[in-house]
mmCIF file of C-alpha atoms and ligand atoms in Angstrom:
data_model
loop_
_atom_site.group_PDB
_atom_site.id
_atom_site.type_symbol
_atom_site.label_atom_id
_atom_site.label_comp_id
_atom_site.label_asym_id
_atom_site.label_seq_id
_atom_site.Cartn_x
_atom_site.Cartn_y
_atom_site.Cartn_z
ATOM 1 C CA MET A 154 16.201 18.160 -1.440
ATOM 2 C CA ALA A 155 13.756 20.037 0.766
ATOM 3 C CA SER A 156 11.800 16.855 1.455
ATOM 4 C CA TYR A 157 14.990 15.028 2.518
ATOM 5 C CA LEU A 158 15.731 17.872 4.926
ATOM 6 C CA TRP A 159 12.264 17.479 6.421
ATOM 7 C CA GLU A 160 12.781 13.761 6.634
ATOM 8 C CA ALA A 161 16.111 14.085 8.420
ATOM 9 C CA THR A 162 15.027 16.807 10.832
ATOM 10 C CA GLY A 163 11.501 15.648 11.606
ATOM 11 C CA ILE A 164 10.238 19.227 11.186
ATOM 12 C CA ALA A 165 6.479 19.191 10.695
ATOM 13 C CA GLY A 166 5.076 20.128 7.286
ATOM 14 C CA PRO A 167 1.850 22.016 6.474
ATOM 15 C CA SER A 168 -0.293 19.181 7.891
ATOM 16 C CA GLY A 169 1.249 19.748 11.300
ATOM 17 C CA PHE A 170 2.972 16.363 11.113
ATOM 18 C CA GLY A 171 6.343 15.253 9.797
ATOM 19 C CA SER A 172 8.755 12.347 9.594
ATOM 20 C CA ALA A 173 9.030 12.124 13.385
ATOM 21 C CA SER A 174 5.265 11.760 13.890
ATOM 22 C CA THR A 175 4.012 8.336 14.898
ATOM 23 C CA ALA A 176 0.833 6.557 13.828
ATOM 24 C CA GLU A 177 -0.593 7.056 17.310
ATOM 25 C CA GLN A 178 0.150 10.779 17.223
ATOM 26 C CA VAL A 179 -1.425 11.396 13.806
ATOM 27 C CA THR A 180 -4.623 9.577 14.841
ATOM 28 C CA GLU A 181 -4.904 10.950 18.368
ATOM 29 C CA GLY A 182 -8.512 11.747 19.255
ATOM 30 C CA ILE A 183 -9.916 10.063 16.130
ATOM 31 C CA ASP A 184 -12.806 7.681 16.747
ATOM 32 C CA ALA A 185 -12.733 4.953 14.114
ATOM 33 C CA SER A 186 -15.205 2.662 15.842
ATOM 34 C CA HIS A 187 -17.683 2.964 12.953
ATOM 35 C CA LEU A 188 -15.101 1.966 10.329
ATOM 36 C CA THR A 189 -14.042 -1.330 8.773
ATOM 37 C CA VAL A 190 -10.515 -1.454 7.397
ATOM 38 C CA ILE A 191 -8.681 -4.030 5.312
ATOM 39 C CA ILE A 192 -4.886 -3.991 5.556
ATOM 40 C CA THR A 193 -2.884 -6.323 3.350
ATOM 41 C CA GLY A 194 0.432 -7.510 4.754
ATOM 42 C CA GLY A 195 -0.672 -6.717 8.283
ATOM 43 C CA SER A 196 1.384 -9.614 9.597
ATOM 44 C CA SER A 197 4.649 -7.684 9.741
ATOM 45 C CA GLY A 198 6.395 -4.294 9.667
ATOM 46 C CA ILE A 199 4.414 -1.133 9.132
ATOM 47 C CA GLY A 200 1.251 -3.018 8.164
ATOM 48 C CA ALA A 201 1.196 -4.679 11.595
ATOM 49 C CA GLU A 202 1.682 -1.296 13.288
ATOM 50 C CA ALA A 203 -1.043 0.308 11.167
ATOM 51 C CA ALA A 204 -3.355 -2.584 12.149
ATOM 52 C CA ARG A 205 -2.535 -2.034 15.826
ATOM 53 C CA VAL A 206 -3.214 1.686 15.711
ATOM 54 C CA MET A 207 -6.401 1.321 13.643
ATOM 55 C CA ALA A 208 -7.660 -1.204 16.211
ATOM 56 C CA LEU A 209 -6.622 1.105 19.057
ATOM 57 C CA ARG A 210 -8.825 3.794 17.478
ATOM 58 C CA GLY A 211 -11.710 1.321 17.454
ATOM 59 C CA ALA A 212 -11.791 0.229 13.812
ATOM 60 C CA HIS A 213 -12.734 -3.307 12.842
ATOM 61 C CA VAL A 214 -9.506 -4.460 11.197
ATOM 62 C CA ILE A 215 -9.270 -7.246 8.653
ATOM 63 C CA ILE A 216 -5.698 -8.362 8.129
ATOM 64 C CA GLY A 217 -4.960 -9.957 4.771
ATOM 65 C CA ALA A 218 -1.902 -12.162 5.231
ATOM 66 C CA ARG A 219 -0.192 -15.087 3.568
ATOM 67 C CA ASN A 220 1.482 -16.018 6.829
ATOM 68 C CA THR A 221 -1.584 -16.465 9.011
ATOM 69 C CA GLU A 222 0.499 -17.694 11.936
ATOM 70 C CA ALA A 223 2.422 -14.407 12.009
ATOM 71 C CA ALA A 224 -0.851 -12.506 11.584
ATOM 72 C CA ASN A 225 -2.263 -14.398 14.546
ATOM 73 C CA SER A 226 0.713 -13.379 16.701
ATOM 74 C CA VAL A 227 0.135 -9.764 15.652
ATOM 75 C CA LYS A 228 -3.533 -10.143 16.609
ATOM 76 C CA GLN A 229 -2.668 -11.665 20.003
ATOM 77 C CA SER A 230 -0.166 -8.924 20.833
ATOM 78 C CA ILE A 231 -2.711 -6.239 19.864
ATOM 79 C CA LEU A 232 -5.352 -7.918 22.045
ATOM 80 C CA GLU A 233 -2.967 -7.963 25.012
ATOM 81 C CA ASN A 234 -2.886 -4.167 25.017
ATOM 82 C CA THR A 235 -6.299 -3.465 23.510
ATOM 83 C CA PRO A 236 -8.621 -6.263 24.682
ATOM 84 C CA SER A 237 -11.569 -4.673 22.849
ATOM 85 C CA ALA A 238 -9.756 -4.769 19.484
ATOM 86 C CA ARG A 239 -11.775 -6.251 16.628
ATOM 87 C CA ILE A 240 -9.395 -8.098 14.331
ATOM 88 C CA ASP A 241 -10.076 -10.781 11.760
ATOM 89 C CA ILE A 242 -7.552 -12.526 9.574
ATOM 90 C CA ILE A 243 -8.256 -13.694 6.051
ATOM 91 C CA PRO A 244 -5.536 -15.520 4.096
ATOM 92 C CA ILE A 245 -4.281 -13.894 0.919
ATOM 93 C CA GLU A 246 -1.347 -14.591 -1.375
ATOM 94 C CA LEU A 247 -1.160 -11.416 -3.414
ATOM 95 C CA SER A 248 0.946 -12.902 -6.186
ATOM 96 C CA SER A 249 -1.888 -15.329 -6.972
ATOM 97 C CA LEU A 250 -4.962 -13.975 -8.744
ATOM 98 C CA LYS A 251 -6.889 -17.025 -7.556
ATOM 99 C CA SER A 252 -5.985 -16.331 -3.935
ATOM 100 C CA VAL A 253 -6.931 -12.659 -4.279
ATOM 101 C CA ARG A 254 -10.337 -13.707 -5.631
ATOM 102 C CA ALA A 255 -10.754 -16.154 -2.732
ATOM 103 C CA PHE A 256 -9.898 -13.402 -0.215
ATOM 104 C CA ALA A 257 -12.475 -11.034 -1.750
ATOM 105 C CA GLU A 258 -15.103 -13.779 -1.719
ATOM 106 C CA LYS A 259 -14.438 -14.588 1.941
ATOM 107 C CA PHE A 260 -14.574 -10.935 2.911
ATOM 108 C CA LEU A 261 -17.765 -10.268 0.944
ATOM 109 C CA GLU A 262 -19.403 -13.345 2.510
ATOM 110 C CA LYS A 263 -19.055 -11.653 5.904
ATOM 111 C CA ASP A 264 -21.419 -8.929 4.702
ATOM 112 C CA LEU A 265 -19.455 -6.214 6.508
ATOM 113 C CA PRO A 266 -19.171 -2.605 5.389
ATOM 114 C CA LEU A 267 -15.832 -1.542 3.918
ATOM 115 C CA ASN A 268 -14.595 1.984 4.506
ATOM 116 C CA ILE A 269 -10.834 1.775 4.110
ATOM 117 C CA LEU A 270 -8.553 -0.428 2.024
ATOM 118 C CA ILE A 271 -4.829 -0.182 2.716
ATOM 119 C CA ASN A 272 -2.867 -1.906 -0.034
ATOM 120 C CA ASN A 273 0.259 -2.340 2.056
ATOM 121 C CA ALA A 274 1.801 -5.769 1.384
ATOM 122 C CA GLY A 275 4.972 -5.776 -0.634
ATOM 123 C CA ILE A 276 8.229 -7.444 -1.534
ATOM 124 C CA MET A 277 11.442 -5.771 -2.592
ATOM 125 C CA TYR A 278 14.495 -6.509 -4.729
ATOM 126 C CA CYS A 279 13.874 -10.231 -5.101
ATOM 127 C CA PRO A 280 15.654 -12.301 -7.708
ATOM 128 C CA PHE A 281 13.739 -12.933 -10.943
ATOM 129 C CA GLN A 282 10.722 -15.164 -10.373
ATOM 130 C CA VAL A 283 7.331 -15.461 -11.979
ATOM 131 C CA SER A 284 4.063 -15.895 -10.128
ATOM 132 C CA GLU A 285 1.759 -18.874 -10.623
ATOM 133 C CA ASP A 286 -0.015 -16.704 -13.203
ATOM 134 C CA GLY A 287 3.255 -16.251 -15.108
ATOM 135 C CA ILE A 288 3.839 -12.600 -14.096
ATOM 136 C CA GLU A 289 7.135 -11.182 -12.800
ATOM 137 C CA MET A 290 6.872 -11.482 -9.022
ATOM 138 C CA GLN A 291 7.379 -7.874 -7.803
ATOM 139 C CA PHE A 292 4.848 -6.567 -10.339
ATOM 140 C CA ALA A 293 2.455 -9.429 -9.558
ATOM 141 C CA THR A 294 2.631 -8.966 -5.767
ATOM 142 C CA ASN A 295 3.031 -5.239 -5.320
ATOM 143 C CA HIS A 296 0.777 -4.046 -8.121
ATOM 144 C CA LEU A 297 -1.344 -6.660 -9.871
ATOM 145 C CA GLY A 298 -2.649 -8.446 -6.768
ATOM 146 C CA HIS A 299 -3.668 -5.097 -5.272
ATOM 147 C CA PHE A 300 -5.161 -3.957 -8.575
ATOM 148 C CA LEU A 301 -7.426 -7.016 -8.625
ATOM 149 C CA LEU A 302 -8.202 -6.806 -4.911
ATOM 150 C CA THR A 303 -9.279 -3.172 -5.256
ATOM 151 C CA LYS A 304 -11.368 -3.985 -8.320
ATOM 152 C CA LEU A 305 -13.190 -6.785 -6.469
ATOM 153 C CA LEU A 306 -13.873 -4.651 -3.386
ATOM 154 C CA LEU A 307 -14.719 -1.374 -5.083
ATOM 155 C CA GLU A 308 -18.478 -1.869 -5.335
ATOM 156 C CA LYS A 309 -18.572 -2.709 -1.624
ATOM 157 C CA MET A 310 -16.610 0.463 -0.815
ATOM 158 C CA LYS A 311 -18.825 2.628 -3.011
ATOM 159 C CA SER A 312 -22.044 1.175 -1.598
ATOM 160 C CA THR A 313 -20.782 1.531 1.996
ATOM 161 C CA ALA A 314 -19.920 5.173 1.349
ATOM 162 C CA ALA A 315 -23.269 5.843 -0.353
ATOM 163 C CA ARG A 316 -25.247 4.200 2.447
ATOM 164 C CA THR A 317 -23.367 5.730 5.380
ATOM 165 C CA GLY A 318 -22.332 9.075 3.916
ATOM 166 C CA ILE A 319 -18.801 8.349 5.151
ATOM 167 C CA GLU A 320 -16.024 8.829 2.617
ATOM 168 C CA GLY A 321 -14.276 5.594 1.625
ATOM 169 C CA ARG A 322 -10.489 5.714 1.310
ATOM 170 C CA ILE A 323 -8.089 3.555 -0.685
ATOM 171 C CA VAL A 324 -4.447 3.887 0.278
ATOM 172 C CA ASN A 325 -1.628 2.415 -1.818
ATOM 173 C CA LEU A 326 1.784 1.961 -0.241
ATOM 174 C CA SER A 327 4.325 3.096 -2.805
ATOM 175 C CA SER A 328 7.934 4.180 -2.216
ATOM 176 C CA GLU A 329 10.422 6.863 -3.235
ATOM 177 C CA ALA A 330 11.981 3.928 -5.086
ATOM 178 C CA HIS A 331 9.386 4.612 -7.811
ATOM 179 C CA MET A 332 11.856 7.254 -8.998
ATOM 180 C CA THR A 333 14.266 4.488 -10.001
ATOM 181 C CA THR A 334 12.433 2.477 -12.626
ATOM 182 C CA TYR A 335 12.965 1.229 -16.169
ATOM 183 C CA GLY A 336 13.033 3.764 -19.026
ATOM 184 C CA GLY A 337 9.459 4.804 -19.828
ATOM 185 C CA GLY A 338 8.320 3.890 -16.314
ATOM 186 C CA ILE A 339 6.509 0.618 -16.986
ATOM 187 C CA ARG A 340 7.909 -1.738 -19.596
ATOM 188 C CA PHE A 341 4.656 -3.153 -20.885
ATOM 189 C CA ASP A 342 6.316 -5.154 -23.663
ATOM 190 C CA LYS A 343 8.939 -6.729 -21.393
ATOM 191 C CA ILE A 344 7.140 -7.170 -18.099
ATOM 192 C CA ASN A 345 8.302 -10.801 -17.827
ATOM 193 C CA ASP A 346 11.665 -10.494 -19.560
ATOM 194 C CA LYS A 347 14.191 -12.395 -17.481
ATOM 195 C CA ASP A 348 17.292 -11.406 -19.493
ATOM 196 C CA SER A 349 16.940 -7.677 -18.888
ATOM 197 C CA TYR A 350 15.459 -8.010 -15.379
ATOM 198 C CA ASN A 351 16.938 -5.760 -12.730
ATOM 199 C CA ASP A 352 15.663 -6.327 -9.179
ATOM 200 C CA LYS A 353 15.943 -2.633 -8.163
ATOM 201 C CA LEU A 354 14.307 -1.273 -11.328
ATOM 202 C CA ALA A 355 11.568 -3.913 -11.143
ATOM 203 C CA TYR A 356 10.779 -2.842 -7.564
ATOM 204 C CA GLY A 357 10.738 0.814 -8.683
ATOM 205 C CA GLN A 358 8.436 -0.108 -11.560
ATOM 206 C CA SER A 359 6.003 -1.874 -9.216
ATOM 207 C CA LYS A 360 6.006 1.089 -6.817
ATOM 208 C CA LEU A 361 5.391 3.505 -9.712
ATOM 209 C CA ALA A 362 2.476 1.242 -10.652
ATOM 210 C CA ASN A 363 1.064 1.735 -7.114
ATOM 211 C CA ILE A 364 1.029 5.504 -7.679
ATOM 212 C CA LEU A 365 -0.424 5.307 -11.199
ATOM 213 C CA HIS A 366 -3.085 2.866 -10.013
ATOM 214 C CA ALA A 367 -4.187 5.271 -7.260
ATOM 215 C CA ASN A 368 -4.146 8.233 -9.665
ATOM 216 C CA GLU A 369 -6.270 6.541 -12.314
ATOM 217 C CA LEU A 370 -8.619 5.142 -9.693
ATOM 218 C CA ALA A 371 -9.009 8.625 -8.191
ATOM 219 C CA ARG A 372 -9.816 10.037 -11.642
ATOM 220 C CA ARG A 373 -12.429 7.354 -12.323
ATOM 221 C CA LEU A 374 -14.026 7.692 -8.883
ATOM 222 C CA LYS A 375 -14.256 11.484 -9.282
ATOM 223 C CA GLU A 376 -15.808 11.085 -12.734
ATOM 224 C CA GLU A 377 -18.447 8.741 -11.293
ATOM 225 C CA GLY A 378 -19.094 11.015 -8.329
ATOM 226 C CA ALA A 379 -18.321 8.164 -5.913
ATOM 227 C CA ASN A 380 -17.601 9.164 -2.315
ATOM 228 C CA VAL A 381 -14.347 7.184 -2.284
ATOM 229 C CA THR A 382 -10.819 8.584 -2.581
ATOM 230 C CA ALA A 383 -7.566 6.942 -3.690
ATOM 231 C CA ASN A 384 -4.089 8.116 -2.756
ATOM 232 C CA SER A 385 -0.577 6.710 -2.650
ATOM 233 C CA LEU A 386 2.305 7.276 -0.271
ATOM 234 C CA HIS A 387 5.918 6.745 0.655
ATOM 235 C CA PRO A 388 6.081 5.589 4.302
ATOM 236 C CA GLY A 389 9.744 6.560 4.806
ATOM 237 C CA LEU A 390 12.774 4.340 5.271
ATOM 238 C CA ILE A 391 12.085 1.813 7.989
ATOM 239 C CA LYS A 392 13.965 -1.285 9.093
ATOM 240 C CA THR A 393 11.503 -4.138 8.504
ATOM 241 C CA ASN A 394 11.564 -7.561 6.872
ATOM 242 C CA LEU A 395 11.307 -5.868 3.470
ATOM 243 C CA GLY A 396 15.078 -5.871 3.005
ATOM 244 C CA ARG A 397 15.364 -9.662 3.309
ATOM 245 C CA HIS A 398 16.232 -10.244 -0.371
ATOM 246 C CA SER A 399 18.969 -7.635 -0.420
ATOM 247 C CA ALA A 400 20.465 -7.478 3.060
ATOM 248 C CA PHE A 401 23.883 -6.172 1.948
ATOM 249 C CA PHE A 402 22.451 -3.390 -0.232
ATOM 250 C CA VAL A 403 19.936 -2.337 2.438
ATOM 251 C CA THR A 404 22.622 -2.264 5.148
ATOM 252 C CA ALA A 405 24.849 -0.091 2.945
ATOM 253 C CA LEU A 406 21.882 2.193 2.241
ATOM 254 C CA ARG A 407 21.161 2.474 5.961
ATOM 255 C CA ILE A 408 24.731 3.509 6.673
ATOM 256 C CA ALA A 409 24.717 6.088 3.854
ATOM 257 C CA THR A 410 21.335 7.552 4.792
ATOM 258 C CA TYR A 411 21.087 6.834 8.528
ATOM 259 C CA LEU A 412 19.623 10.251 9.340
ATOM 260 C CA LEU A 413 16.579 9.533 7.207
ATOM 261 C CA TRP A 414 15.496 6.272 8.844
ATOM 262 C CA LYS A 415 12.345 6.003 10.901
ATOM 263 C CA SER A 416 11.022 3.693 13.588
ATOM 264 C CA ILE A 417 8.114 1.369 12.741
ATOM 265 C CA PRO A 418 5.589 3.580 14.642
ATOM 266 C CA GLN A 419 6.812 6.537 12.548
ATOM 267 C CA GLY A 420 6.738 4.377 9.400
ATOM 268 C CA ALA A 421 3.051 3.583 9.863
ATOM 269 C CA ALA A 422 2.117 7.235 10.424
ATOM 270 C CA THR A 423 1.517 8.283 6.816
ATOM 271 C CA SER A 424 -0.715 5.242 6.116
ATOM 272 C CA CYS A 425 -2.805 5.988 9.213
ATOM 273 C CA TYR A 426 -2.888 9.728 8.465
ATOM 274 C CA VAL A 427 -4.081 9.274 4.881
ATOM 275 C CA ALA A 428 -6.581 6.587 5.921
ATOM 276 C CA LEU A 429 -8.082 8.317 8.953
ATOM 277 C CA HIS A 430 -7.283 11.977 9.356
ATOM 278 C CA PRO A 431 -10.176 14.429 8.794
ATOM 279 C CA ASP A 432 -7.868 16.911 7.001
ATOM 280 C CA VAL A 433 -7.469 14.387 4.171
ATOM 281 C CA LYS A 434 -11.233 14.397 3.479
ATOM 282 C CA GLY A 435 -11.859 14.945 -0.220
ATOM 283 C CA VAL A 436 -8.178 14.686 -1.150
ATOM 284 C CA SER A 437 -7.722 12.168 -3.944
ATOM 285 C CA GLY A 438 -5.104 11.270 -6.532
ATOM 286 C CA LYS A 439 -2.253 12.622 -4.420
ATOM 287 C CA TYR A 440 1.098 11.203 -3.368
ATOM 288 C CA PHE A 441 2.019 11.641 0.310
ATOM 289 C CA ALA A 442 5.236 11.372 2.302
ATOM 290 C CA ASP A 443 5.754 12.176 5.984
ATOM 291 C CA CYS A 444 1.998 12.850 6.345
ATOM 292 C CA ASN A 445 2.070 15.655 3.767
ATOM 293 C CA VAL A 446 1.268 15.862 0.073
ATOM 294 C CA SER A 447 4.542 15.330 -1.735
ATOM 295 C CA LYS A 448 6.051 15.463 -5.197
ATOM 296 C CA THR A 449 6.403 12.508 -7.503
ATOM 297 C CA THR A 450 8.154 12.199 -10.863
ATOM 298 C CA ALA A 451 6.946 13.031 -14.383
ATOM 299 C CA ASN A 452 6.037 9.331 -14.677
ATOM 300 C CA GLY A 453 4.112 9.540 -11.419
ATOM 301 C CA ILE A 454 1.765 12.207 -12.819
ATOM 302 C CA ASP A 455 1.609 10.855 -16.371
ATOM 303 C CA GLU A 456 -2.111 10.374 -17.045
ATOM 304 C CA LEU A 457 -1.576 8.465 -20.283
ATOM 305 C CA LEU A 458 0.799 6.066 -18.556
ATOM 306 C CA ALA A 459 -1.781 5.570 -15.796
ATOM 307 C CA THR A 460 -4.516 4.757 -18.314
ATOM 308 C CA LYS A 461 -2.219 2.420 -20.205
ATOM 309 C CA LEU A 462 -1.301 0.613 -16.983
ATOM 310 C CA TRP A 463 -4.982 0.334 -16.059
ATOM 311 C CA ASP A 464 -5.880 -1.297 -19.401
ATOM 312 C CA PHE A 465 -2.802 -3.534 -19.248
ATOM 313 C CA SER A 466 -3.687 -4.669 -15.708
ATOM 314 C CA GLU A 467 -7.326 -5.295 -16.665
ATOM 315 C CA GLU A 468 -6.129 -7.638 -19.410
ATOM 316 C CA LEU A 469 -3.735 -9.452 -17.073
ATOM 317 C CA VAL A 470 -6.297 -10.057 -14.342
ATOM 318 C CA LYS A 471 -8.741 -11.522 -16.872
ATOM 319 C CA SER A 472 -6.439 -14.484 -17.270
ATOM 320 C CA GLY A 473 -6.232 -15.457 -13.587
HETATM 321 N N1 NAP B 570 10.306 -0.418 4.993
HETATM 322 C C1 NAP B 570 10.572 0.566 4.172
HETATM 323 O O1 NAP B 570 11.617 1.236 4.312
HETATM 324 C C2 NAP B 570 9.642 0.922 3.043
HETATM 325 C C3 NAP B 570 9.980 2.014 2.238
HETATM 326 C C4 NAP B 570 9.137 2.344 1.190
HETATM 327 C C5 NAP B 570 7.999 1.612 0.970
HETATM 328 N N2 NAP B 570 7.695 0.549 1.755
HETATM 329 C C6 NAP B 570 6.478 -0.215 1.456
HETATM 330 O O2 NAP B 570 5.752 -0.457 2.633
HETATM 331 C C7 NAP B 570 4.997 -1.665 2.522
HETATM 332 C C8 NAP B 570 5.149 -2.514 3.777
HETATM 333 O O3 NAP B 570 6.496 -2.910 3.883
HETATM 334 P P1 NAP B 570 7.247 -3.230 5.247
HETATM 335 O O4 NAP B 570 8.443 -2.380 5.262
HETATM 336 O O5 NAP B 570 6.316 -3.221 6.388
HETATM 337 O O6 NAP B 570 7.762 -4.713 4.915
HETATM 338 P P2 NAP B 570 7.515 -6.123 5.636
HETATM 339 O O7 NAP B 570 7.787 -6.042 7.084
HETATM 340 O O8 NAP B 570 8.286 -7.103 4.824
HETATM 341 O O9 NAP B 570 5.969 -6.334 5.430
HETATM 342 C C9 NAP B 570 5.432 -6.651 4.183
HETATM 343 C C10 NAP B 570 4.160 -7.418 4.381
HETATM 344 O O10 NAP B 570 3.680 -7.823 3.078
HETATM 345 C C11 NAP B 570 3.420 -9.205 3.120
HETATM 346 N N3 NAP B 570 3.559 -9.843 1.823
HETATM 347 C C12 NAP B 570 4.641 -9.878 1.025
HETATM 348 N N4 NAP B 570 4.385 -10.587 -0.074
HETATM 349 C C13 NAP B 570 3.109 -11.028 0.031
HETATM 350 C C14 NAP B 570 2.269 -11.829 -0.770
HETATM 351 N N5 NAP B 570 2.684 -12.352 -1.920
HETATM 352 N N6 NAP B 570 1.014 -12.079 -0.343
HETATM 353 C C15 NAP B 570 0.576 -11.594 0.823
HETATM 354 N N7 NAP B 570 1.323 -10.822 1.634
HETATM 355 C C16 NAP B 570 2.577 -10.560 1.246
HETATM 356 C C17 NAP B 570 4.452 -9.756 4.092
HETATM 357 O O11 NAP B 570 4.078 -11.043 4.488
HETATM 358 P P3 NAP B 570 5.196 -12.137 4.898
HETATM 359 O O12 NAP B 570 5.579 -11.779 6.288
HETATM 360 O O13 NAP B 570 4.472 -13.434 4.753
HETATM 361 O O14 NAP B 570 6.317 -11.995 3.929
HETATM 362 C C18 NAP B 570 4.373 -8.714 5.183
HETATM 363 O O15 NAP B 570 3.251 -8.919 6.008
HETATM 364 C C19 NAP B 570 5.477 -2.345 1.236
HETATM 365 O O16 NAP B 570 4.525 -2.131 0.220
HETATM 366 C C20 NAP B 570 6.768 -1.608 0.903
HETATM 367 O O17 NAP B 570 7.029 -1.574 -0.486
HETATM 368 C C21 NAP B 570 8.479 0.185 2.804
#
């Protein structure tokens, strides 16, 4: 309840920021001109705003987008206000393992450093579909595509951090919706079961997977002594294109919870804070909301579940 009060009032938490803080405010004074950032889904919503603010702070931003036309418009509008912005676009369809591999190859060919990976792209509440790899679409897009992407870019992130001495950061966009998932959290034995599919629970499952992925990654990176962190976050409730598959439900939710909703600049704040802020240095395996460390569920801190999901995902990406 306390966190909802913070969210509604905008009162700052221990970090000095809160739900009312914007991405520009939480990155004020930060020079990111030595950093290269990948943001998936930077063609719309809070990913586009995070891309804008990262570029404003000087970072070289690589937008991973399936809609490259929309990503180009985002790039043009950023350049209008920040002519020095460095932005590249590389196509990616996160529900396709082949496309994720192609994205990683194209990025690695550029021989750039990689300091920050923001796994932001997502879909919500869509009707049952399977990806071209035969995986339920919300799990495939929100979790599995990002799992593979992170795996393919991890060596680059570790070597960049080792060479430069600058901490690498991986940021997974989750959601408070992870609290509403199937029994047991992740239904490994029924991941593609159409008959018992529920669009809301499947979204919650995929967002829980984002948290567990970051947690297990953080554990592994710590064990290896790599100078790379991994965290997950809830950006808040923000009116974006995310609600397109469930317009009626999302409108009803907005009416019922109108005090909790944020603007897009506020919605991108936690991503930018976790990715860039010096106070987050060394923090890994945590779940953030409103630019502060926050609480997740028993599933969200279940280490065995995280390991099981890791092994399950490893098997699934082998096939694509
Ligand atoms: N908005 C909220 O209230 C809220 C709350 C909690 C968590 N989140 C999380 O925040 C993240 C960003 O959401 P948003 O609100 O900014 O939504 P959005 O405006 O719909 O943006 C989502 C982005 O992901 C991209 N995307 C979706 N499926 C993709 C795929 N298969 N391959 C490549 N890119 C794909 C979209 O591209 P297209 O334009 O081509 O579809 C878009 O650029 C999501 O992970 C979401 O779960 C949002």
